[in-house]
C-alpha atoms as an extended CHARMM CRD file, in Angstrom:
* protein
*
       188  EXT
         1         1  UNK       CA              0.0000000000        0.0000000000        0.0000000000  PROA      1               0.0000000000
         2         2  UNK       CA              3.1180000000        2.4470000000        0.8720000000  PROA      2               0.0000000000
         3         3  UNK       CA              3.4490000000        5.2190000000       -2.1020000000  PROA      3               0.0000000000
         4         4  UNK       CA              6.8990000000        5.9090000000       -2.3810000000  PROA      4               0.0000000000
         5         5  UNK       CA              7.8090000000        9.3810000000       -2.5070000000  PROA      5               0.0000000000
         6         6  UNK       CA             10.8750000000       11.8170000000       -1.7540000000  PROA      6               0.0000000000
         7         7  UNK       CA             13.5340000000       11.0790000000        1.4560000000  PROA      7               0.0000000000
         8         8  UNK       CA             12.4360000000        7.4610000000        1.0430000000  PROA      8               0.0000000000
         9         9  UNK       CA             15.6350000000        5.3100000000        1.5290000000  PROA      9               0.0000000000
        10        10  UNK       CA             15.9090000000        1.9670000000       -0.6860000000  PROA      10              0.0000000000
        11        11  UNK       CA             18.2670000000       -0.6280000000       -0.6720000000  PROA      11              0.0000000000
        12        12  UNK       CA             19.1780000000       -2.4450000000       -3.5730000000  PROA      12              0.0000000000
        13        13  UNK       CA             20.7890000000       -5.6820000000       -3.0170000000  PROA      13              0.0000000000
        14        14  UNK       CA             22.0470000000       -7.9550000000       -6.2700000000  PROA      14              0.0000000000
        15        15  UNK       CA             24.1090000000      -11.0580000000       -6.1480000000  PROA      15              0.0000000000
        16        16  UNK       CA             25.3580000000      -13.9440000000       -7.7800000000  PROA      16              0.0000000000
        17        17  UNK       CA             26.8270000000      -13.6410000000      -11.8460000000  PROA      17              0.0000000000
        18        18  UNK       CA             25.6330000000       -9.8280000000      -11.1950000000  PROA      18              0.0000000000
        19        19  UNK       CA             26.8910000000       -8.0150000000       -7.9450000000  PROA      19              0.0000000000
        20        20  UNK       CA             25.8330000000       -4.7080000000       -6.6920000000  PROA      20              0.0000000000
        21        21  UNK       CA             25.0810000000       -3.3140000000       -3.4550000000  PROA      21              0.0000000000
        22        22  UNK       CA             23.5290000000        0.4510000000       -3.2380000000  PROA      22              0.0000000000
        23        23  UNK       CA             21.5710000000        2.1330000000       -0.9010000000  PROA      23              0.0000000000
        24        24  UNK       CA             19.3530000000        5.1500000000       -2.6050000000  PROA      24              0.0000000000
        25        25  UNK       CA             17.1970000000        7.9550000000       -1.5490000000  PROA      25              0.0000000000
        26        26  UNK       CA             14.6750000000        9.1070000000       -3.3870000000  PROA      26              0.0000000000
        27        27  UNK       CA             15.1710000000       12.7640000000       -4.1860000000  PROA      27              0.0000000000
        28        28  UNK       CA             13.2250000000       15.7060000000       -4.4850000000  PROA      28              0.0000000000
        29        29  UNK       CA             11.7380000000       15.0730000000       -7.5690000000  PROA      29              0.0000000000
        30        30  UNK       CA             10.9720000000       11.7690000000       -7.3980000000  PROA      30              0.0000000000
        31        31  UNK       CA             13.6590000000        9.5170000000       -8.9010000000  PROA      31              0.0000000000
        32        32  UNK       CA             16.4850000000        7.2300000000       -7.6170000000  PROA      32              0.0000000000
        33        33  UNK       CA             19.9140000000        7.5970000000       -9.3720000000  PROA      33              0.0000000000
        34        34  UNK       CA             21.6630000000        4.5820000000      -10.1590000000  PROA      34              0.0000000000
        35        35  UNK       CA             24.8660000000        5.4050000000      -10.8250000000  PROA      35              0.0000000000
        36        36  UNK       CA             25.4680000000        3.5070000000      -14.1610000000  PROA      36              0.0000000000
        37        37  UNK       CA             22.2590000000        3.6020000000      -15.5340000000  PROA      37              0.0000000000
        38        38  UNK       CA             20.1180000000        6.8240000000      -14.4170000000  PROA      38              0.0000000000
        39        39  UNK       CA             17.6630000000        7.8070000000      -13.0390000000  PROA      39              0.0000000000
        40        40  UNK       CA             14.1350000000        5.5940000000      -12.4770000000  PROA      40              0.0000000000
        41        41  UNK       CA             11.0230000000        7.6570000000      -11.6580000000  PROA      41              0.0000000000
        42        42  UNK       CA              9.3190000000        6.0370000000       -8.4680000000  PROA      42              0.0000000000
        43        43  UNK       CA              6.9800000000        9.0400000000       -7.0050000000  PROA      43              0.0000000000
        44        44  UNK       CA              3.9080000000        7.6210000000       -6.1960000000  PROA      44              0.0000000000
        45        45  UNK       CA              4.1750000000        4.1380000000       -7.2830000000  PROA      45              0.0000000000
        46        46  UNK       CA              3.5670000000        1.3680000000       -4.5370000000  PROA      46              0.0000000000
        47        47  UNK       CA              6.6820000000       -0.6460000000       -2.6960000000  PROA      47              0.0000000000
        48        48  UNK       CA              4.9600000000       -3.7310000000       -3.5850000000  PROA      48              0.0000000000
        49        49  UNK       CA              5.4640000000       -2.6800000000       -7.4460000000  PROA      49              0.0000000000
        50        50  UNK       CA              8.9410000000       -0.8460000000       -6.7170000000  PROA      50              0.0000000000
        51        51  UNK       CA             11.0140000000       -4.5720000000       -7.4600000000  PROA      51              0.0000000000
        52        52  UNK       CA              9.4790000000       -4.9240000000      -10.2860000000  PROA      52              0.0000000000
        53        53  UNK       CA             10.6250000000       -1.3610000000      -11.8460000000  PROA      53              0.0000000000
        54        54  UNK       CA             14.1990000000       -1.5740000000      -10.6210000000  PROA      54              0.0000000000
        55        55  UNK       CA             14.5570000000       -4.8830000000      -12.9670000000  PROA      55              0.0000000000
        56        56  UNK       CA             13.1290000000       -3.2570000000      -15.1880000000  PROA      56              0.0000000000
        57        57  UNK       CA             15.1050000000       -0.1630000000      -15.1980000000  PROA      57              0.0000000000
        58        58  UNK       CA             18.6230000000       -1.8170000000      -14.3090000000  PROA      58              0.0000000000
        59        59  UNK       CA             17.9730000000       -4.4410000000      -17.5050000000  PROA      59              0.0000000000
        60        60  UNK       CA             18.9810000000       -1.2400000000      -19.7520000000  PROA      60              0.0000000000
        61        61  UNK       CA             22.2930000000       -1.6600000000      -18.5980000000  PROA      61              0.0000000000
        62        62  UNK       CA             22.6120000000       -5.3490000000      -17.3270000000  PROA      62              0.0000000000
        63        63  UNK       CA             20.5800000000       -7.2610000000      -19.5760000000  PROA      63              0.0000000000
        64        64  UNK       CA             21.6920000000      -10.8170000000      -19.8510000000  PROA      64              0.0000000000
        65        65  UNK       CA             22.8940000000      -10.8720000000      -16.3330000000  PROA      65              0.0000000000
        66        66  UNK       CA             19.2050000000       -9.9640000000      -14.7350000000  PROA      66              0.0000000000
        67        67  UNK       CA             17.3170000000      -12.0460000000      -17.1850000000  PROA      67              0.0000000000
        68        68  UNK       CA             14.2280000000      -13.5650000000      -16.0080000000  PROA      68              0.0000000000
        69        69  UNK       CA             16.1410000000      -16.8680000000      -16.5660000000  PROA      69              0.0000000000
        70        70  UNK       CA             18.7120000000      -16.3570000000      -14.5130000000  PROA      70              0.0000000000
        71        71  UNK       CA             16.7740000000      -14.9610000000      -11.4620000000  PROA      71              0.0000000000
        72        72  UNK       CA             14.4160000000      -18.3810000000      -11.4210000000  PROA      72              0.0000000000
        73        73  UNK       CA             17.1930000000      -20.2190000000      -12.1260000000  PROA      73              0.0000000000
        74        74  UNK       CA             19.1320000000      -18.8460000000       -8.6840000000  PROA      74              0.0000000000
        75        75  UNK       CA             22.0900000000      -17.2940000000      -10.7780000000  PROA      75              0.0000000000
        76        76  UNK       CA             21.3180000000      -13.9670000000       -9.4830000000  PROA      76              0.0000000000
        77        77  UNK       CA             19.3210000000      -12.8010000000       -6.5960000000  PROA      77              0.0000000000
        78        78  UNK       CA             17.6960000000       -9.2290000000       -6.5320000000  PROA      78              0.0000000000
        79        79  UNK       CA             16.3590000000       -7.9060000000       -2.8320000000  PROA      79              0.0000000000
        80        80  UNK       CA             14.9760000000       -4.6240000000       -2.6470000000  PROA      80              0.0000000000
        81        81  UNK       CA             14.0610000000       -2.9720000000        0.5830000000  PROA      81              0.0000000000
        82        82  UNK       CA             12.4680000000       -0.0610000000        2.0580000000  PROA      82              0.0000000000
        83        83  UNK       CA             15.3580000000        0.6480000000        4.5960000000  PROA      83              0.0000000000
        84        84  UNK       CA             13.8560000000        4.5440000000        5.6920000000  PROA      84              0.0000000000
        85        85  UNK       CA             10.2060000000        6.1050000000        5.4880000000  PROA      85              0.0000000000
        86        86  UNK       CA              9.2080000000        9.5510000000        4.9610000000  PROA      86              0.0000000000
        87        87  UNK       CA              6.1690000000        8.0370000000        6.4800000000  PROA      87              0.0000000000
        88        88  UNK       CA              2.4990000000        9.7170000000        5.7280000000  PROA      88              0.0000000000
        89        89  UNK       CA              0.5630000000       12.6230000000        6.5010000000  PROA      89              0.0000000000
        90        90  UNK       CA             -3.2620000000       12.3680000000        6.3920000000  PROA      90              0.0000000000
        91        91  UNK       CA             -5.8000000000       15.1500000000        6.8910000000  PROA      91              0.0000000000
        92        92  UNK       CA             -7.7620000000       15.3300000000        9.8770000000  PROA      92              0.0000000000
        93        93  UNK       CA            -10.6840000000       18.1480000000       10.2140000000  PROA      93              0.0000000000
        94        94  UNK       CA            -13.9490000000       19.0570000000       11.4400000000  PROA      94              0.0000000000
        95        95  UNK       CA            -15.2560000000       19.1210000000       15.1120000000  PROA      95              0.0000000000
        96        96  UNK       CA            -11.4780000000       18.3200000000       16.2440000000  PROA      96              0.0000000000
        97        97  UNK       CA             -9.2210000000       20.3280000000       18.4830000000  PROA      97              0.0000000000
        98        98  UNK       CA             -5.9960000000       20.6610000000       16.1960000000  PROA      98              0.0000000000
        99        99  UNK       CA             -7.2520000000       20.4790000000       12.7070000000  PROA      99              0.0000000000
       100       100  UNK       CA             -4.7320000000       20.2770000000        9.6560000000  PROA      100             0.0000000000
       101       101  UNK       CA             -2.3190000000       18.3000000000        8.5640000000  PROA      101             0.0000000000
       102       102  UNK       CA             -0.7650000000       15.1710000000       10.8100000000  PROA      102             0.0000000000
       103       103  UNK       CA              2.6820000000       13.5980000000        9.9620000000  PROA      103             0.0000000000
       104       104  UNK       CA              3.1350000000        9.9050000000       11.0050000000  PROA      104             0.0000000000
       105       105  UNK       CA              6.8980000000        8.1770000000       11.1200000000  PROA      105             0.0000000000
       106       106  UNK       CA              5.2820000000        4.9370000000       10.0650000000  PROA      106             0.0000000000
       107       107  UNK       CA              3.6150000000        3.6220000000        6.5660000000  PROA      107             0.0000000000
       108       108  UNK       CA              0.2540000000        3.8180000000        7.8620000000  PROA      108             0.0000000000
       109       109  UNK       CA             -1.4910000000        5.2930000000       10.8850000000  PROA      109             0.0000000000
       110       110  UNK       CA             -5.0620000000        4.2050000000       12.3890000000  PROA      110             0.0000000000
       111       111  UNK       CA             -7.9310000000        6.1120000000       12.6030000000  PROA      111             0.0000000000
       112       112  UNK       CA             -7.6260000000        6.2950000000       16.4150000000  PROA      112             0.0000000000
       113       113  UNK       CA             -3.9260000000        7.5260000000       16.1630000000  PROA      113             0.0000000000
       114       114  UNK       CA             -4.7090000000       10.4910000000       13.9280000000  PROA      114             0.0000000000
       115       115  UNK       CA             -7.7550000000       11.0810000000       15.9930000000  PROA      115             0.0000000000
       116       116  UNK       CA             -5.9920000000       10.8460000000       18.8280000000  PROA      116             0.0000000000
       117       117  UNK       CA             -2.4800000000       13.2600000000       17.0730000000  PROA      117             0.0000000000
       118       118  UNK       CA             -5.4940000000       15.5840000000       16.2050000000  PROA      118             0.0000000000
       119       119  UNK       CA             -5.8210000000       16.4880000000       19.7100000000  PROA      119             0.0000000000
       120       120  UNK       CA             -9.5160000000       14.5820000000       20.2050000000  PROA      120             0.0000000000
       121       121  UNK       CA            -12.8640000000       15.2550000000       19.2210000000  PROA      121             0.0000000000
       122       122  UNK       CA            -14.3090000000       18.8100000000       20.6070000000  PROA      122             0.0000000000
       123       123  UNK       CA            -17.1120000000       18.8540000000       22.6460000000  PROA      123             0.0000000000
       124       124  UNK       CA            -19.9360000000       18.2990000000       19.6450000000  PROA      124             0.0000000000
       125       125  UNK       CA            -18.2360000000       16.0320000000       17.4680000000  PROA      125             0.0000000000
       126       126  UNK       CA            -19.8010000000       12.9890000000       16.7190000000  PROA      126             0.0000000000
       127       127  UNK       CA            -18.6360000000        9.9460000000       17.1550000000  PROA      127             0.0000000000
       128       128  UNK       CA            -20.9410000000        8.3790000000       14.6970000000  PROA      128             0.0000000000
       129       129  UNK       CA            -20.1220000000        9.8560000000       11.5130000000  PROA      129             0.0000000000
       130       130  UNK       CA            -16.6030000000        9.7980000000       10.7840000000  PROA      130             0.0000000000
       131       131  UNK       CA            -15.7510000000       10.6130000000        7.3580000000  PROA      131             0.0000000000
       132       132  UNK       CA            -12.6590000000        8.7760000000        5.2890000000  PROA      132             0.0000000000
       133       133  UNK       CA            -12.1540000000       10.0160000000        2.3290000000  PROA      133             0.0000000000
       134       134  UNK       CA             -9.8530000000        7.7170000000        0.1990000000  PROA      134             0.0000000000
       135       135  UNK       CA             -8.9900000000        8.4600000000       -3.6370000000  PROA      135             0.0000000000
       136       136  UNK       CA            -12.2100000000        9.2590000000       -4.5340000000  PROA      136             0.0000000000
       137       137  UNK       CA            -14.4150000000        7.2260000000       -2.3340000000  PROA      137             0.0000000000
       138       138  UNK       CA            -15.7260000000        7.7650000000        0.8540000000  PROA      138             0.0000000000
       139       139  UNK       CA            -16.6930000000        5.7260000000        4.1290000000  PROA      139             0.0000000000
       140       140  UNK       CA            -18.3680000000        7.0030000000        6.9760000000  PROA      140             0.0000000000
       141       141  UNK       CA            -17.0060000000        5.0900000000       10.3010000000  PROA      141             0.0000000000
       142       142  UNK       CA            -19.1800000000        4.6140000000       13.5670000000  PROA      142             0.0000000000
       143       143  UNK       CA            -16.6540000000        4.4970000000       16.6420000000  PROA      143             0.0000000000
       144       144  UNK       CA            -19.4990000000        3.2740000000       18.8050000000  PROA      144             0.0000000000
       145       145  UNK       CA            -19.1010000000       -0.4920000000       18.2450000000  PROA      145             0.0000000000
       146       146  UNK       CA            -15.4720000000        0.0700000000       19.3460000000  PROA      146             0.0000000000
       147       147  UNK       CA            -16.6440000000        2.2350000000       22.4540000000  PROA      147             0.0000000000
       148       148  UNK       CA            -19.5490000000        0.5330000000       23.8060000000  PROA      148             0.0000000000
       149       149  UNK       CA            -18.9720000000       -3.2660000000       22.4380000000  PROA      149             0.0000000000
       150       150  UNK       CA            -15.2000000000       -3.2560000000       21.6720000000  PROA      150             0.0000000000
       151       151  UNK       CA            -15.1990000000       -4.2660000000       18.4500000000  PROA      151             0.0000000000
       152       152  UNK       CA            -12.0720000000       -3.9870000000       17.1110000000  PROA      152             0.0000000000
       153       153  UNK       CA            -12.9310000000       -3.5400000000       13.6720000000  PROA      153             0.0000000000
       154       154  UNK       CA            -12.4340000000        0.1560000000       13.8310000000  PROA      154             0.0000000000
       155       155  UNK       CA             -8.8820000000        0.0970000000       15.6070000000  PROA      155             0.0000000000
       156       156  UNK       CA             -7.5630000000       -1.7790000000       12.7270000000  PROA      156             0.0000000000
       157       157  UNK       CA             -8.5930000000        0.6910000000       10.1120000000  PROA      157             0.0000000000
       158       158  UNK       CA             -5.3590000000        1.9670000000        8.9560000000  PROA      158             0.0000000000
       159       159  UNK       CA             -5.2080000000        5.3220000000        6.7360000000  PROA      159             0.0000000000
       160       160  UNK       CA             -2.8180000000        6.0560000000        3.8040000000  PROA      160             0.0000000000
       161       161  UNK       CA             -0.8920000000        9.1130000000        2.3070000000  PROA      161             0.0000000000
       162       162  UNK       CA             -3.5980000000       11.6340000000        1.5830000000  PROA      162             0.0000000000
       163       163  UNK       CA             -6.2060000000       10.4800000000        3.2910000000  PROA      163             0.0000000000
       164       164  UNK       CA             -8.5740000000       13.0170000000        4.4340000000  PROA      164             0.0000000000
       165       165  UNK       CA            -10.9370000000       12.4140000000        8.3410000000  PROA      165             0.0000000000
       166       166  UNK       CA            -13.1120000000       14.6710000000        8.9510000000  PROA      166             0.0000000000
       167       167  UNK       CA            -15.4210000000       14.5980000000       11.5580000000  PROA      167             0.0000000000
       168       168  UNK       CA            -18.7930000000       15.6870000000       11.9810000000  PROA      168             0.0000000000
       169       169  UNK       CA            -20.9250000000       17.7760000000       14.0980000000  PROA      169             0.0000000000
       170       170  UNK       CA            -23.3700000000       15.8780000000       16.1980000000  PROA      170             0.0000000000
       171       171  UNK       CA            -26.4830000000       15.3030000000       15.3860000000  PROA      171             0.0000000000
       172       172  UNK       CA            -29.4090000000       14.3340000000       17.2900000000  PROA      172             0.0000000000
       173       173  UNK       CA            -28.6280000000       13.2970000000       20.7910000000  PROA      173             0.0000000000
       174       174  UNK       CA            -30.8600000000       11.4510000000       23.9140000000  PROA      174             0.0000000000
       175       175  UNK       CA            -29.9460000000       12.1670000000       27.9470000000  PROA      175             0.0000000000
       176       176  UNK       CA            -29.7600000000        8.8820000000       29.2340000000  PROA      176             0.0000000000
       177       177  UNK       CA            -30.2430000000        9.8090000000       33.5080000000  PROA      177             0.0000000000
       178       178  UNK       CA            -31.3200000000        7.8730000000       36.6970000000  PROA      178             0.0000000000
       179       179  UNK       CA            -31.6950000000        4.4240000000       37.0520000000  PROA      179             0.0000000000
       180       180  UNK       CA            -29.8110000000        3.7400000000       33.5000000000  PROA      180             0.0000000000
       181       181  UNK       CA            -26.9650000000        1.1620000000       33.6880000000  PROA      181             0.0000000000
       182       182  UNK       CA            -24.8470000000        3.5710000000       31.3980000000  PROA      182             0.0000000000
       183       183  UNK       CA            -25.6020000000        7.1330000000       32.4050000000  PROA      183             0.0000000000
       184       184  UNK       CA            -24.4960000000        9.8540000000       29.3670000000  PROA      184             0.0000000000
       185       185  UNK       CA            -25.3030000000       11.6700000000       26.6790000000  PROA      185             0.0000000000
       186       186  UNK       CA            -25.9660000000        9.4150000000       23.9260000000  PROA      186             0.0000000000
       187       187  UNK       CA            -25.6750000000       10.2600000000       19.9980000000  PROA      187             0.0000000000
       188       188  UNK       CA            -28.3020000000        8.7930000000       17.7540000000  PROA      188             0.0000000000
């Protein structure tokens, strides 16, 4: 799911009838530099696709040797690794007490951590309709399955670079008082 993007460290690893060992950031605009064959553009594409590219790019220059032969054959082994993330920031608005931005060290955040790095919901929030926006599509989360039942469905919902949160005002609401198990102000 990681996007790769600038200050990103890789590590590329290649050895057998091929041997090279580098260790790359990605820069400013975008691209690694391999020093014998260039640069490769990776802003934005996925780790998971990021192996896949570096063949690719590196066969310019070292085409026999990093054949698809040869690597299912064991003469040459390519590992690529993510050794340093930028990590992700992910939007977090609305009815919370530090709106704007939020930076995370990691690859992906939960809901309840940026909610939480947002400084909390303010007084009329709602816990009931949290919005994720995700390229394009949008989910509205309940956190009061998590709350009331602990269902833990929410607390592994894990946002990505450029998502947006933005939470709601509250709606309609019911005083729950007396001889209640759960005394409080309930959200409906």
């Amino acid at each position: 799911r990681y996007l790769l993007g600038p200050s990103d460290v890789v590590s590329v690893a290649i050895w057998g009838e091929l041997s090279l060992d580098l260790r790359l950031t990605v820069s400013d605009g975008g691209h690694l530099l391999f020093p014998d064959s260039g640069r490769l553009q990776v802003n934005g594409i996925r780790f998971a696709d990021l192996r896949e590219a570096v063949l690719q790019h590196l066969r310019r220059s070292h085409a026999n040797a990093l054949s698809a032969a040869k690597i299912a054959s064991g003469a040459v082994h390519v590992e690529v690794v993510l050794d340093a993330v930028r990590g992700i920031q992910v939007f977090v608005g609305g009815e919370v007490n530090e709106p704007g931005y939020h930076a995370f060290r990691h690859t992906a955040a939960s809901l309840l951590q940026a909610l939480g790095q947002a400084g909390g919901l303010r007084p009329d929030g709602s816990l009931r309709a949290i919005r994720l926006d995700r390229a394009g599509k949008r989910r509205t989360v309940d956190l009061y399955d998590f709350l009331l039942q602990g269902d833990a469905t929410v607390s592994h919902l894990f946002l990505e670079e450029e998502d947006v949160l933005f939470v709601s005002l509250r709606q309609l609401t019911v005083t729950a008082d007396g001889a209640v198990r759960r005394p409080a102000r309930y959200e409906l």
